[in-house]
mmCIF file of C-alpha atoms in Angstrom:
data_model
loop_
_atom_site.group_PDB
_atom_site.id
_atom_site.type_symbol
_atom_site.label_atom_id
_atom_site.label_comp_id
_atom_site.label_asym_id
_atom_site.label_seq_id
_atom_site.Cartn_x
_atom_site.Cartn_y
_atom_site.Cartn_z
ATOM 1 C CA MET G 253 -39.149 17.229 -49.899
ATOM 2 C CA ALA G 254 -37.603 18.248 -46.582
ATOM 3 C CA SER G 255 -35.444 15.846 -44.632
ATOM 4 C CA VAL G 256 -36.171 15.338 -40.988
ATOM 5 C CA GLY G 257 -33.283 14.676 -38.590
ATOM 6 C CA ILE G 258 -34.111 11.771 -36.310
ATOM 7 C CA PRO G 259 -31.739 11.037 -33.431
ATOM 8 C CA ASP G 260 -29.843 7.746 -33.624
ATOM 9 C CA ASN G 261 -31.298 6.478 -30.375
ATOM 10 C CA LEU G 262 -34.807 6.511 -31.902
ATOM 11 C CA LEU G 263 -33.626 4.572 -34.949
ATOM 12 C CA ALA G 264 -31.868 1.903 -32.883
ATOM 13 C CA GLY G 265 -34.539 -0.754 -33.360
ATOM 14 C CA LEU G 266 -35.362 0.190 -36.960
ATOM 15 C CA VAL G 267 -31.937 0.247 -38.610
ATOM 16 C CA PRO G 268 -29.834 -2.944 -38.481
ATOM 17 C CA GLY G 269 -26.405 -2.443 -36.871
ATOM 18 C CA LEU G 270 -27.440 0.714 -35.046
ATOM 19 C CA THR G 271 -27.523 0.140 -31.302
ATOM 20 C CA GLY G 272 -28.349 3.589 -30.048
ATOM 21 C CA HIS G 273 -25.346 3.629 -27.736
ATOM 22 C CA LYS G 274 -22.598 6.104 -28.323
ATOM 23 C CA THR G 275 -19.248 4.507 -28.886
ATOM 24 C CA GLU G 276 -16.687 5.561 -26.355
ATOM 25 C CA LYS G 277 -13.070 5.944 -27.232
ATOM 26 C CA LYS G 278 -10.881 3.678 -25.187
ATOM 27 C CA LYS G 279 -8.245 5.440 -23.150
ATOM 28 C CA GLU G 280 -4.786 4.036 -23.410
ATOM 29 C CA ALA G 281 -3.063 3.154 -20.188
ATOM 30 C CA VAL G 282 -0.488 5.674 -19.136
ATOM 31 C CA LYS G 283 2.883 4.054 -18.799
ATOM 32 C CA ALA G 284 4.544 4.451 -15.428
ATOM 33 C CA GLY G 285 7.530 6.745 -15.436
ATOM 34 C CA ILE G 286 11.049 5.529 -14.934
ATOM 35 C CA PHE G 287 11.201 6.939 -11.419
ATOM 36 C CA ARG G 288 7.938 5.305 -10.354
ATOM 37 C CA SER G 289 8.967 1.901 -11.700
ATOM 38 C CA ALA G 290 12.392 2.173 -10.040
ATOM 39 C CA LEU G 291 10.738 3.138 -6.763
ATOM 40 C CA ARG G 292 8.373 0.156 -6.913
ATOM 41 C CA THR G 293 11.284 -2.150 -7.692
ATOM 42 C CA ALA G 294 13.229 -0.810 -4.716
ATOM 43 C CA GLU G 295 10.210 -1.220 -2.427
ATOM 44 C CA ASP G 296 9.730 -4.802 -3.597
ATOM 45 C CA LEU G 297 13.371 -5.606 -2.838
ATOM 46 C CA ASP G 298 13.102 -4.134 0.672
ATOM 47 C CA ARG G 299 10.055 -6.202 1.592
ATOM 48 C CA THR G 300 9.957 -9.685 2.931
ATOM 49 C CA PRO G 301 8.334 -12.253 0.630
ATOM 50 C CA ALA G 302 4.546 -12.229 0.410
ATOM 51 C CA ALA G 303 2.936 -14.019 3.303
ATOM 52 C CA GLU G 304 -0.514 -14.889 2.076
ATOM 53 C CA GLY G 305 -1.464 -18.233 3.518
ATOM 54 C CA VAL G 306 1.827 -18.588 5.404
ATOM 55 C CA PRO G 307 1.323 -19.210 9.128
ATOM 56 C CA PHE G 308 2.923 -17.123 11.858
ATOM 57 C CA SER G 309 6.405 -18.261 12.777
ATOM 58 C CA GLU G 310 7.719 -17.149 16.168
ATOM 59 C CA ALA G 311 11.281 -17.856 15.068
ATOM 60 C CA GLU G 312 10.952 -15.588 12.040
ATOM 61 C CA ALA G 313 9.278 -12.857 14.111
ATOM 62 C CA ALA G 314 12.058 -13.091 16.712
ATOM 63 C CA GLU G 315 14.681 -12.867 13.970
ATOM 64 C CA LEU G 316 13.070 -9.758 12.496
ATOM 65 C CA LEU G 317 12.747 -8.263 15.974
ATOM 66 C CA ASP G 318 16.433 -8.906 16.678
ATOM 67 C CA THR G 319 17.280 -7.226 13.381
ATOM 68 C CA VAL G 320 15.275 -4.149 14.412
ATOM 69 C CA HIS G 321 16.988 -3.970 17.821
ATOM 70 C CA GLU G 322 20.442 -4.503 16.312
ATOM 71 C CA ALA G 323 19.901 -1.830 13.670
ATOM 72 C CA GLY G 324 18.553 0.511 16.376
ATOM 73 C CA GLU G 325 21.627 0.032 18.549
ATOM 74 C CA ASN G 326 23.904 0.627 15.549
ATOM 75 C CA LEU G 327 21.978 3.799 14.741
ATOM 76 C CA LYS G 328 22.254 4.973 18.342
ATOM 77 C CA LYS G 329 26.042 4.419 18.355
ATOM 78 C CA ASP G 330 26.757 6.137 15.038
ATOM 79 C CA PRO G 331 23.837 7.898 13.308
ATOM 80 C CA ASP G 332 24.906 8.034 9.655
ATOM 81 C CA GLY G 333 22.969 7.644 6.409
ATOM 82 C CA GLU G 334 23.720 3.974 5.865
ATOM 83 C CA ARG G 335 22.588 2.981 9.361
ATOM 84 C CA VAL G 336 19.437 5.073 9.040
ATOM 85 C CA LYS G 337 18.552 3.172 5.860
ATOM 86 C CA ALA G 338 19.327 -0.165 7.522
ATOM 87 C CA TYR G 339 17.088 0.712 10.474
ATOM 88 C CA LYS G 340 14.264 1.879 8.224
ATOM 89 C CA THR G 341 14.478 -1.347 6.230
ATOM 90 C CA ALA G 342 14.459 -3.477 9.396
ATOM 91 C CA VAL G 343 11.407 -1.666 10.797
ATOM 92 C CA ARG G 344 9.631 -1.840 7.418
ATOM 93 C CA ASN G 345 10.253 -5.586 7.156
ATOM 94 C CA PHE G 346 9.009 -6.190 10.704
ATOM 95 C CA VAL G 347 5.854 -4.104 10.240
ATOM 96 C CA HIS G 348 5.183 -5.743 6.862
ATOM 97 C CA TYR G 349 5.520 -9.183 8.470
ATOM 98 C CA VAL G 350 3.110 -8.247 11.256
ATOM 99 C CA VAL G 351 0.524 -6.699 8.951
ATOM 100 C CA GLU G 352 0.574 -9.622 6.515
ATOM 101 C CA ARG G 353 0.107 -12.234 9.225
ATOM 102 C CA ALA G 354 -1.820 -10.549 12.028
ATOM 103 C CA TYR G 355 -4.685 -8.862 10.208
ATOM 104 C CA ASP G 356 -7.322 -9.939 7.724
ATOM 105 C CA VAL G 357 -9.498 -7.506 5.770
ATOM 106 C CA VAL G 358 -13.101 -8.553 5.129
ATOM 107 C CA GLU G 359 -15.328 -6.591 2.747
ATOM 108 C CA LYS G 360 -19.119 -6.903 2.851
ATOM 109 C CA SER G 361 -21.866 -5.223 0.851
ATOM 110 C CA SER G 362 -25.216 -4.319 2.358
ATOM 111 C CA GLY G 363 -28.686 -4.691 0.911
ATOM 112 C CA GLY G 364 -29.940 -5.845 -2.439
ATOM 113 C CA ASN G 365 -30.600 -2.458 -3.995
ATOM 114 C CA ILE G 366 -27.636 -1.571 -6.180
ATOM 115 C CA LEU G 367 -28.211 2.160 -5.845
ATOM 116 C CA LYS G 368 -28.313 2.122 -2.051
ATOM 117 C CA ARG G 369 -25.697 -0.568 -1.508
ATOM 118 C CA LYS G 370 -22.909 0.327 0.898
ATOM 119 C CA LYS G 371 -19.550 -1.341 1.178
ATOM 120 C CA PHE G 372 -18.217 -2.134 4.649
ATOM 121 C CA THR G 373 -14.605 -3.053 5.350
ATOM 122 C CA THR G 374 -13.704 -4.845 8.570
ATOM 123 C CA VAL G 375 -10.197 -5.496 9.836
ATOM 124 C CA VAL G 376 -10.050 -8.704 11.857
ATOM 125 C CA VAL G 377 -7.165 -9.382 14.240
ATOM 126 C CA ILE G 378 -5.933 -12.904 13.571
ATOM 127 C CA ASP G 379 -3.039 -13.208 15.991
ATOM 128 C CA GLU G 380 -3.233 -11.011 19.079
ATOM 129 C CA ARG G 381 0.217 -12.082 20.283
ATOM 130 C CA LEU G 382 1.801 -10.741 17.130
ATOM 131 C CA GLU G 383 -0.136 -7.503 17.471
ATOM 132 C CA ARG G 384 1.047 -7.035 21.080
ATOM 133 C CA LEU G 385 4.625 -7.790 20.038
ATOM 134 C CA ALA G 386 4.471 -5.145 17.318
ATOM 135 C CA ALA G 387 3.033 -2.570 19.722
ATOM 136 C CA GLU G 388 5.798 -3.263 22.250
ATOM 137 C CA VAL G 389 8.521 -2.999 19.618
ATOM 138 C CA LEU G 390 7.194 0.249 18.218
ATOM 139 C CA SER G 391 6.849 1.787 21.689
ATOM 140 C CA ALA G 392 10.377 0.672 22.639
ATOM 141 C CA GLN G 393 11.794 2.088 19.415
ATOM 142 C CA ARG G 394 9.869 5.388 19.649
ATOM 143 C CA ASP G 395 12.955 7.607 20.128
ATOM 144 C CA LYS G 396 14.719 6.077 17.129
ATOM 145 C CA LEU G 397 11.594 6.399 14.999
ATOM 146 C CA ASP G 398 11.369 10.057 16.050
ATOM 147 C CA ILE G 399 14.939 10.583 14.827
ATOM 148 C CA LEU G 400 14.021 8.955 11.510
ATOM 149 C CA ARG G 401 10.952 11.174 11.192
ATOM 150 C CA ARG G 402 13.084 14.268 11.697
ATOM 151 C CA LEU G 403 15.683 13.047 9.205
ATOM 152 C CA ASP G 404 12.969 12.399 6.616
ATOM 153 C CA GLU G 405 11.502 15.848 7.255
ATOM 154 C CA ILE G 406 14.897 17.490 6.706
ATOM 155 C CA HIS G 407 15.454 15.396 3.584
ATOM 156 C CA GLY G 408 12.056 16.496 2.255
ATOM 157 C CA LEU G 409 12.920 20.146 2.877
ATOM 158 C CA LEU G 410 16.198 19.714 0.998
ATOM 159 C CA VAL G 411 14.390 18.132 -1.944
ATOM 160 C CA ASP G 412 11.914 21.034 -1.933
ATOM 161 C CA LEU G 413 14.823 23.486 -2.085
ATOM 162 C CA LEU G 414 16.147 21.785 -5.216
ATOM 163 C CA ARG G 415 12.858 22.343 -7.042
#
């Protein structure tokens, strides 16, 4: 008698324990490298605390703005590596503060058909005063930010040479 090969998906309802679905091997999560984890740790230390649900504080914004101006003046007087880092940190903290408190991201899905559903993301401006303040600061600090951009570009070229 000859045996007939029947695919598993046809036997799914006939044989107990056979579902007809192929079992997929689970992929193990790739552990982050030492450099990546150190970089994330350094970024977390540079940031201001998370601001979800925290209202806008003009005193805190003014303090961060003063820090940016002070670091910019120090950089203008003596442009060395330490002052560049201090200025970058001050600008990063100010921008992070503005983004966390001035904008809200709203995601909406369209339609009921899963196959034709589209996802829309809307950025809503919560505090226009804070947005205007950030725009003024960034425009006033444009020359210093240009210096930082050039320094980062040179640093990137030096890193590329080491490869």
